[in-house]
Short mmCIF file of C-alpha atoms and ligand atoms in Angstrom, two decimals:
data_model
loop_
_atom_site.label_atom_id
_atom_site.label_comp_id
_atom_site.label_asym_id
_atom_site.label_seq_id
_atom_site.Cartn_x
_atom_site.Cartn_y
_atom_site.Cartn_z
CA MET T 51 78.98 -26.11 144.92
CA ILE T 52 81.75 -23.67 144.15
CA ARG T 53 85.40 -24.63 144.40
CA TYR T 54 88.56 -22.93 143.25
CA LEU T 55 92.21 -23.78 142.80
CA THR T 56 95.25 -21.59 142.28
CA SER T 57 98.62 -22.36 140.76
CA GLY T 58 101.80 -20.39 140.28
CA GLU T 59 105.15 -19.50 141.80
CA SER T 60 105.87 -15.99 143.09
CA HIS T 61 108.45 -15.29 140.36
CA GLY T 62 107.11 -17.71 137.77
CA LYS T 63 105.50 -16.44 134.59
CA ALA T 64 101.98 -16.21 135.96
CA LEU T 65 99.46 -17.10 138.60
CA VAL T 66 96.61 -19.22 137.33
CA GLY T 67 93.18 -19.90 138.83
CA ILE T 68 90.12 -21.99 138.07
CA VAL T 69 86.75 -21.34 139.67
CA GLU T 70 84.12 -23.99 139.19
CA GLY T 71 80.45 -23.99 140.13
CA VAL T 72 79.66 -20.31 139.59
CA PRO T 73 76.04 -20.22 138.37
CA ALA T 74 75.27 -19.01 134.85
CA GLY T 75 74.12 -15.47 134.15
CA LEU T 76 76.37 -13.56 136.54
CA ALA T 77 77.60 -10.29 135.02
CA LEU T 78 81.40 -10.30 135.22
CA SER T 79 84.30 -8.29 133.84
CA ALA T 80 88.06 -8.35 134.34
CA ASP T 81 87.83 -4.73 135.56
CA TYR T 82 85.60 -5.84 138.41
CA ILE T 83 88.23 -8.35 139.56
CA ASN T 84 91.10 -5.92 138.97
CA HIS T 85 89.60 -3.41 141.36
CA GLN T 86 89.98 -5.95 144.20
CA LEU T 87 93.51 -6.80 143.04
CA LEU T 88 94.44 -3.13 143.26
CA ARG T 89 93.06 -2.97 146.79
CA ARG T 90 95.21 -5.98 147.74
CA GLN T 91 98.32 -4.22 146.51
CA GLN T 92 97.85 -1.17 148.75
CA GLY T 93 98.97 -0.36 152.26
CA TYR T 94 101.73 1.51 153.99
CA GLY T 95 104.62 -0.83 154.73
CA ARG T 96 104.61 -2.94 151.57
CA GLY T 97 107.89 -3.81 149.88
CA GLY T 98 109.50 -3.30 146.48
CA ARG T 99 107.52 -5.98 144.65
CA MET T 100 104.32 -3.97 144.78
CA ARG T 101 106.07 -1.17 142.91
CA ILE T 102 106.89 -3.62 140.11
CA GLU T 103 103.51 -5.31 139.75
CA SER T 104 100.20 -3.84 138.65
CA ASP T 105 98.08 -6.96 139.07
CA LYS T 106 95.52 -7.49 136.35
CA VAL T 107 93.75 -10.69 135.33
CA GLU T 108 92.74 -11.99 131.98
CA ILE T 109 89.59 -14.14 131.91
CA LEU T 110 90.34 -17.11 129.64
CA SER T 111 87.12 -19.09 129.80
CA GLY T 112 83.71 -19.49 131.39
CA VAL T 113 82.50 -16.00 130.48
CA ARG T 114 80.83 -14.88 127.24
CA PHE T 115 79.68 -11.34 126.44
CA GLY T 116 80.23 -10.29 130.05
CA SER T 117 78.17 -13.07 131.60
CA THR T 118 79.18 -16.36 133.25
CA LEU T 119 78.23 -19.57 131.43
CA GLY T 120 78.11 -21.92 134.40
CA SER T 121 81.27 -23.59 133.11
CA PRO T 122 84.67 -23.38 134.89
CA ILE T 123 86.18 -19.90 134.80
CA ALA T 124 89.92 -19.78 134.13
CA LEU T 125 92.01 -16.76 135.06
CA VAL T 126 95.61 -15.79 134.42
CA LEU T 127 97.61 -13.05 136.13
CA ARG T 128 101.04 -12.45 134.68
CA ASN T 129 103.91 -11.68 137.07
CA LYS T 130 105.71 -8.65 135.64
CA ASP T 131 108.71 -9.40 137.84
CA SER T 132 109.11 -12.81 136.16
CA THR T 133 111.13 -11.20 133.35
CA ASN T 134 113.88 -10.66 135.96
CA TRP T 135 113.73 -14.33 136.99
CA LEU T 136 113.63 -16.18 133.66
CA GLU T 137 116.79 -18.21 134.29
CA LYS T 138 116.21 -18.82 138.00
CA MET T 139 112.64 -19.95 137.41
CA ALA T 140 113.01 -21.71 134.06
CA VAL T 141 110.57 -24.57 133.50
CA GLU T 142 113.04 -26.40 131.22
CA GLY T 143 116.75 -27.09 131.72
CA ASP T 144 118.80 -28.52 134.60
CA GLY T 145 119.36 -25.43 136.75
CA LYS T 146 123.16 -25.73 136.45
CA GLY T 147 124.91 -22.53 137.56
CA ILE T 148 121.84 -21.26 139.48
CA GLU T 149 122.63 -20.57 143.15
CA LYS T 150 120.91 -22.99 145.54
CA ILE T 151 119.55 -21.55 148.77
CA THR T 152 120.21 -23.70 151.84
CA ILE T 153 119.54 -21.22 154.67
CA PRO T 154 115.90 -21.15 155.83
CA ARG T 155 114.22 -18.05 157.22
CA PRO T 156 112.62 -18.79 160.63
CA GLY T 157 108.83 -18.51 160.52
CA HIS T 158 108.59 -19.11 156.79
CA ALA T 159 107.85 -22.37 154.97
CA ASP T 160 111.52 -22.61 153.93
CA PHE T 161 112.63 -25.30 156.42
CA VAL T 162 109.47 -27.41 156.41
CA GLY T 163 109.27 -27.31 152.61
CA TYR T 164 112.91 -28.32 152.24
CA VAL T 165 112.46 -31.32 154.55
CA LYS T 166 108.94 -32.34 153.49
CA TYR T 167 109.52 -32.30 149.74
CA GLY T 168 113.16 -33.38 149.84
CA TYR T 169 114.39 -30.27 148.01
CA ASP T 170 118.03 -29.34 147.76
CA ASP T 171 117.08 -25.68 147.25
CA VAL T 172 114.93 -23.64 149.64
CA ARG T 173 113.91 -21.49 146.64
CA ASN T 174 111.43 -24.26 145.71
CA ALA T 175 109.59 -23.68 148.98
CA ILE T 176 109.89 -19.88 148.95
CA GLU T 177 108.22 -19.57 145.59
CA ARG T 178 104.93 -21.33 146.22
CA ALA T 179 104.67 -20.48 149.93
CA SER T 180 104.97 -16.77 149.14
CA ALA T 181 101.95 -14.61 149.85
CA ARG T 182 102.06 -13.71 146.18
CA GLU T 183 99.57 -16.60 145.78
CA THR T 184 96.94 -14.47 147.48
CA ALA T 185 96.71 -12.30 144.36
CA MET T 186 95.09 -15.19 142.47
CA ARG T 187 93.08 -16.18 145.53
CA VAL T 188 91.60 -12.68 145.64
CA ALA T 189 90.88 -12.86 141.89
CA CYS T 190 89.05 -16.21 142.17
CA CYS T 191 87.14 -15.20 145.29
CA THR T 192 86.09 -11.87 143.79
CA ILE T 193 84.01 -13.74 141.21
CA ILE T 194 82.29 -15.58 144.04
CA ARG T 195 81.88 -12.34 145.94
CA LYS T 196 80.14 -10.82 142.93
CA PHE T 197 77.65 -13.70 143.07
CA LEU T 198 76.87 -12.91 146.73
CA GLU T 199 76.40 -9.23 145.92
CA GLU T 200 73.61 -10.17 143.48
CA PHE T 201 71.71 -11.29 146.58
CA GLY T 202 72.53 -8.22 148.68
CA ILE T 203 75.33 -9.89 150.66
CA PHE T 204 78.34 -7.58 151.02
CA ILE T 205 81.77 -8.15 152.57
CA GLY T 206 84.15 -5.55 153.96
CA SER T 207 87.00 -5.16 156.41
CA HIS T 208 89.10 -2.74 158.37
CA VAL T 209 92.21 -2.96 160.51
CA LEU T 210 91.92 -2.93 164.31
CA CYS T 211 95.59 -2.74 165.19
CA ILE T 212 99.10 -2.76 163.78
CA GLY T 213 101.80 -3.63 166.28
CA THR T 214 101.10 -1.64 169.45
CA ALA T 215 98.94 0.90 167.60
CA VAL T 216 95.63 -0.49 168.88
CA LEU T 217 92.27 1.13 168.30
CA ARG T 218 91.61 2.76 171.68
CA ASP T 219 87.90 3.43 171.65
CA ARG T 220 86.10 0.51 170.03
CA ALA T 221 82.73 1.67 171.41
CA GLN T 222 83.11 5.01 169.64
CA LEU T 223 83.90 3.27 166.35
CA ASP T 224 80.89 0.99 166.80
CA ARG T 225 78.67 4.06 167.28
CA ALA T 226 80.06 5.57 164.07
CA MET T 227 79.59 2.28 162.20
CA ARG T 228 76.07 1.61 163.50
CA LYS T 229 74.38 3.28 160.54
CA PHE T 230 76.17 0.88 158.21
CA MET T 231 75.51 -2.29 160.21
CA LYS T 232 71.82 -2.61 159.37
CA ALA T 233 72.17 -1.88 155.64
CA SER T 234 72.80 -4.84 153.35
CA CYS T 235 75.70 -2.99 151.67
CA GLY T 236 76.99 -1.76 155.06
CA ALA T 237 80.15 -3.89 155.10
CA TYR T 238 81.07 -2.57 151.66
CA LYS T 239 80.59 1.03 152.85
CA ILE T 240 82.83 0.39 155.87
CA ALA T 241 85.48 -1.10 153.57
CA GLU T 242 85.25 1.94 151.30
CA LYS T 243 85.95 4.20 154.29
CA ALA T 244 88.86 1.97 155.34
CA ASP T 245 90.25 2.14 151.80
CA GLU T 246 90.77 5.88 152.35
CA SER T 247 93.40 5.05 154.99
CA GLN T 248 96.88 3.82 154.05
CA VAL T 249 96.62 1.27 156.85
CA ARG T 250 92.85 0.68 156.57
CA ILE T 251 92.35 1.98 160.12
CA LEU T 252 89.14 3.95 160.65
CA ASP T 253 90.35 6.02 163.60
CA LYS T 254 92.73 8.90 162.76
CA PRO T 255 94.95 8.91 165.90
CA THR T 256 95.39 5.11 165.68
CA GLU T 257 96.11 5.39 161.96
CA GLU T 258 98.86 7.94 162.59
CA ARG T 259 100.41 5.82 165.34
CA ALA T 260 100.37 2.77 163.09
CA ILE T 261 102.10 4.61 160.25
CA SER T 262 104.82 5.99 162.50
CA GLU T 263 105.31 2.55 164.08
CA ILE T 264 105.76 0.95 160.64
CA ARG T 265 108.26 3.69 159.72
CA ARG T 266 110.23 3.13 162.93
CA VAL T 267 110.21 -0.66 162.64
CA LYS T 268 111.34 -0.53 159.01
CA LYS T 269 114.43 1.46 160.08
CA SER T 270 115.28 -1.19 162.63
CA GLY T 271 115.04 -3.99 160.04
CA ASP T 272 112.06 -5.60 161.71
CA THR T 273 108.44 -6.36 160.75
CA LEU T 274 104.96 -5.80 162.21
CA GLY T 275 101.72 -7.75 162.42
CA GLY T 276 98.22 -6.78 163.45
CA VAL T 277 94.56 -7.65 163.69
CA PHE T 278 91.83 -7.01 161.17
CA GLU T 279 88.06 -7.38 161.20
CA VAL T 280 86.04 -8.90 158.36
CA LEU T 281 82.35 -7.96 158.23
CA VAL T 282 79.50 -9.39 156.19
CA THR T 283 76.14 -7.62 155.89
CA GLY T 284 72.88 -8.59 154.19
CA VAL T 285 73.20 -12.20 155.36
CA PRO T 286 69.92 -14.15 155.64
CA VAL T 287 69.09 -16.31 158.67
CA GLY T 288 69.95 -19.98 158.32
CA LEU T 289 73.22 -20.37 156.40
CA GLY T 290 75.27 -23.26 157.79
CA SER T 291 74.03 -25.93 160.16
CA TYR T 292 74.55 -27.25 163.68
CA VAL T 293 73.65 -30.86 162.80
CA GLN T 294 77.20 -31.97 161.97
CA TYR T 295 80.62 -30.55 162.94
CA ASP T 296 81.77 -29.95 159.39
CA ARG T 297 78.63 -28.07 158.43
CA LYS T 298 79.06 -25.38 161.10
CA LEU T 299 79.60 -22.12 159.26
CA ASP T 300 81.71 -20.60 162.06
CA GLY T 301 84.20 -23.46 161.69
CA GLN T 302 84.32 -23.05 157.92
CA LEU T 303 84.71 -19.26 157.99
CA THR T 304 87.51 -19.37 160.53
CA GLN T 305 89.31 -22.07 158.54
CA ALA T 306 89.19 -19.88 155.46
CA LEU T 307 90.77 -16.98 157.35
CA MET T 308 93.32 -19.24 159.02
CA SER T 309 94.44 -20.45 155.59
CA VAL T 310 95.74 -16.99 154.68
CA HIS T 311 99.51 -16.57 154.88
CA ALA T 312 100.78 -15.38 158.28
CA VAL T 313 97.38 -15.56 159.99
CA LYS T 314 97.93 -17.16 163.39
CA GLY T 315 94.71 -16.40 165.25
CA VAL T 316 91.02 -16.10 164.40
CA GLU T 317 87.95 -15.33 166.52
CA ILE T 318 84.27 -14.61 165.99
CA ALA T 319 83.53 -11.08 167.19
CA ASP T 320 85.26 -10.59 170.59
CA GLY T 321 85.38 -14.33 171.25
CA PHE T 322 88.47 -14.26 173.46
CA LEU T 323 87.44 -11.16 175.42
CA ASN T 324 83.94 -12.56 175.94
CA ALA T 325 85.43 -15.62 177.62
CA GLN T 326 86.28 -13.36 180.58
CA LYS T 327 82.70 -12.09 180.99
CA PHE T 328 79.39 -13.43 182.39
CA GLY T 329 76.85 -15.02 180.07
CA SER T 330 74.46 -12.17 180.82
CA GLN T 331 77.07 -9.73 179.45
CA VAL T 332 77.77 -11.73 176.30
CA HIS T 333 74.53 -13.00 174.76
CA ASP T 334 72.27 -10.86 172.61
CA ALA T 335 68.79 -10.59 174.13
CA PHE T 336 65.88 -10.61 171.68
CA THR T 337 63.67 -7.57 171.14
CA LEU T 338 60.22 -7.36 169.62
CA ALA T 339 59.04 -4.15 167.98
CA LYS T 340 55.58 -4.56 166.45
CA SER T 341 56.10 -8.00 164.94
CA ALA T 342 59.79 -7.53 164.07
CA ILE T 343 62.21 -9.74 166.00
CA GLY T 344 65.52 -7.98 166.63
CA ARG T 345 68.57 -7.59 168.88
CA LYS T 346 70.15 -4.51 170.39
CA THR T 347 73.61 -6.06 170.41
CA ASN T 348 75.61 -8.40 168.17
CA ARG T 349 78.19 -10.02 170.40
CA ALA T 350 77.61 -13.39 168.72
CA GLY T 351 79.07 -11.90 165.54
CA GLY T 352 76.09 -12.99 163.47
CA LEU T 353 76.46 -16.71 164.21
CA GLU T 354 74.58 -18.86 166.71
CA GLY T 355 74.97 -22.65 166.68
CA GLY T 356 77.21 -22.36 163.66
CA VAL T 357 74.31 -20.83 161.70
CA THR T 358 73.85 -17.23 160.52
CA ASN T 359 71.25 -15.41 162.61
CA GLY T 360 70.61 -12.50 160.24
CA GLN T 361 72.94 -10.08 162.03
CA MET T 362 76.21 -8.81 160.57
CA ILE T 363 78.94 -11.47 160.61
CA ILE T 364 82.00 -10.26 162.54
CA LEU T 365 85.32 -12.11 162.23
CA HIS T 366 88.74 -11.15 163.58
CA ALA T 367 92.08 -12.43 162.32
CA ALA T 368 95.55 -11.87 163.74
CA MET T 369 98.43 -11.69 161.30
CA LYS T 370 101.88 -12.39 162.71
CA PRO T 371 104.73 -10.03 161.78
CA ILE T 372 106.14 -11.09 158.38
CA SER T 373 108.87 -13.70 158.73
CA THR T 374 111.47 -12.17 156.43
CA LEU T 375 113.61 -9.81 158.51
CA ALA T 376 116.16 -7.33 157.18
CA HIS T 377 117.95 -7.82 160.52
CA PRO T 378 117.72 -11.60 160.42
CA LEU T 379 117.38 -14.12 163.23
CA LYS T 380 119.75 -17.05 163.54
CA SER T 381 119.42 -19.98 161.19
CA VAL T 382 121.35 -23.08 160.17
CA ASP T 383 122.87 -23.71 156.76
CA LEU T 384 121.17 -27.01 155.91
CA LYS T 385 124.09 -28.06 153.70
CA THR T 386 127.09 -27.17 155.88
CA LYS T 387 125.21 -27.56 159.23
CA LYS T 388 126.78 -24.32 160.47
CA MET T 389 124.99 -21.57 162.42
CA VAL T 390 124.50 -18.51 160.23
CA ASP T 391 122.21 -15.49 159.90
CA ALA T 392 118.96 -16.19 158.03
CA ARG T 393 118.84 -15.00 154.43
CA TYR T 394 117.14 -11.74 153.63
CA GLU T 395 114.72 -11.98 150.73
CA ARG T 396 112.92 -8.79 149.63
CA SER T 397 109.68 -8.56 151.58
CA ASP T 398 107.15 -6.26 153.23
CA VAL T 399 107.53 -4.58 156.62
CA CYS T 400 103.80 -4.79 157.27
CA ALA T 401 101.10 -6.33 155.09
CA VAL T 402 98.14 -6.22 157.51
CA PRO T 403 96.10 -3.84 155.28
CA ALA T 404 96.56 -6.19 152.31
CA CYS T 405 95.76 -9.19 154.49
CA SER T 406 92.45 -7.62 155.49
CA VAL T 407 91.48 -7.34 151.81
CA ILE T 408 92.47 -10.99 151.34
CA GLY T 409 90.38 -11.87 154.39
CA GLU T 410 87.33 -10.30 152.73
CA ALA T 411 87.92 -12.43 149.66
CA VAL T 412 88.47 -15.84 151.25
CA VAL T 413 85.23 -15.88 153.21
CA ALA T 414 83.20 -15.47 150.00
CA PRO T 415 83.36 -19.12 148.81
CA VAL T 416 82.34 -20.36 152.27
CA LEU T 417 79.33 -18.06 152.36
CA ALA T 418 78.43 -18.75 148.74
CA ASN T 419 78.45 -22.50 149.29
CA ALA T 420 76.25 -22.24 152.37
CA PHE T 421 73.98 -19.96 150.36
CA LEU T 422 73.85 -22.36 147.41
CA GLU T 423 73.15 -25.27 149.72
CA LYS T 424 70.00 -23.48 150.85
CA PHE T 425 68.88 -21.59 147.77
CA GLY T 426 70.95 -23.20 145.00
CA GLY T 427 70.31 -23.52 141.28
CA ASP T 428 72.19 -23.45 138.01
CA SER T 429 71.58 -19.84 137.05
CA VAL T 430 71.42 -16.57 138.93
CA LYS T 431 67.80 -16.16 137.76
CA GLU T 432 66.77 -19.55 139.10
CA ILE T 433 68.40 -18.86 142.46
CA GLN T 434 66.83 -15.40 142.61
CA SER T 435 63.34 -16.84 142.30
CA ARG T 436 64.09 -19.31 145.14
CA TYR T 437 65.65 -16.60 147.30
CA LYS T 438 62.60 -14.36 146.95
CA LYS T 439 60.44 -17.12 148.45
CA ARG T 440 62.50 -17.42 151.64
CA GLY T 441 60.92 -16.94 155.05
CA LEU T 442 62.29 -14.56 157.72
C1 EPS Y 600 103.76 -10.55 147.55
C2 EPS Y 600 104.81 -10.71 146.75
C3 EPS Y 600 106.10 -11.10 147.29
C4 EPS Y 600 106.30 -10.52 148.68
C5 EPS Y 600 105.15 -10.77 149.61
C6 EPS Y 600 103.82 -10.75 149.01
O1 EPS Y 600 107.03 -10.62 146.38
P1 EPS Y 600 108.62 -10.77 146.47
O2 EPS Y 600 108.89 -12.09 147.09
O3 EPS Y 600 109.07 -10.70 145.04
O4 EPS Y 600 109.07 -9.60 147.25
O5 EPS Y 600 106.44 -9.13 148.60
O6 EPS Y 600 105.30 -12.03 150.17
C7 EPS Y 600 105.72 -12.09 151.46
C8 EPS Y 600 105.80 -11.10 152.25
C9 EPS Y 600 106.09 -13.41 151.90
O7 EPS Y 600 106.62 -13.49 153.00
O8 EPS Y 600 105.84 -14.33 151.18
C10 EPS Y 600 102.43 -10.15 147.04
O9 EPS Y 600 102.19 -10.12 145.82
O10 EPS Y 600 101.56 -9.86 147.89
#
């Protein structure tokens, strides 16, 4: 099974990652990972940090002559901004003379981190809780994603809404996307189209409204959230299981999305909307053309009984507006116990487009593990021969 861990503070020297369990014989380069890191850095509404960084990983181990060895893969991503934080983030020393932050930002991990870990400086919580960590998460997960692509499984995403700029005609978008849905690389193609938009929205009028809303909200010192859709195509029938709660793939996929910073809601396809409809309007009737079993609709979002049914996987995630506000909410100074304005720490106005790229990444390990459980082996070649022998 594949597992990964990340380490690193937002303004520390580097982010570090280890990915274990990737089968041998997978072609891999740093450039391949860096392409996904670049995508994560994009999006209208991002803050000053993204102008400082140009995220690139170095592969330290687990790869030889462009091919994985089956051993743990170690990655490092250096934070360019760390040169401006050497004293504040020093590993050695006693921190004397460095300002301690005692005012938590509502909505962030500042307060809970301060209390939980017994810090005397909110900075300790800010640094690790920062969404900067997602850069290494994307790097680690991209390796796993590359493994899935070897088997024709592709992941993509696009943004459905930012603030009140909500995609108006979903049915029209679905018609436009239909040609991609059946192809194994369809999700990737949809993501490529979304990449052409600064907000990763596939509908022009909605895209324009989203951009002007971000511009307006930035002026008022506020932030914006939104909803994005993660799609997976080329998925075989039978990944996951209904026999035990923790083996249900829908539960695992939604957990992965929920673990991303600022994500506060997740659903499978239109899960919440479907709750208002009749069963006859929600379930996907079977079709039979010659001997091919099919469906005309995919309201189940590719999952039935917690198991993939061969249709495209559709996941939605809602990102709350970023917690750091230029026009801050009220807070309490934890040292003086006086009411004050929350601190302003440089941040983004809207990071929904970046979050959708992160969403693509984090579902990869879940899918890869379900895939390995069914078709697993130690090398890509070995798994390929097993995969070829599958049924439906
Ligand atoms: C981020 C880097 C951070 C933030 C952002 C995400 O950099 P800095 O703290 O230096 O501005 O821009 O993190 C948040 C919005 C947050 O609330 O944690 C990145 O690399 O994506």
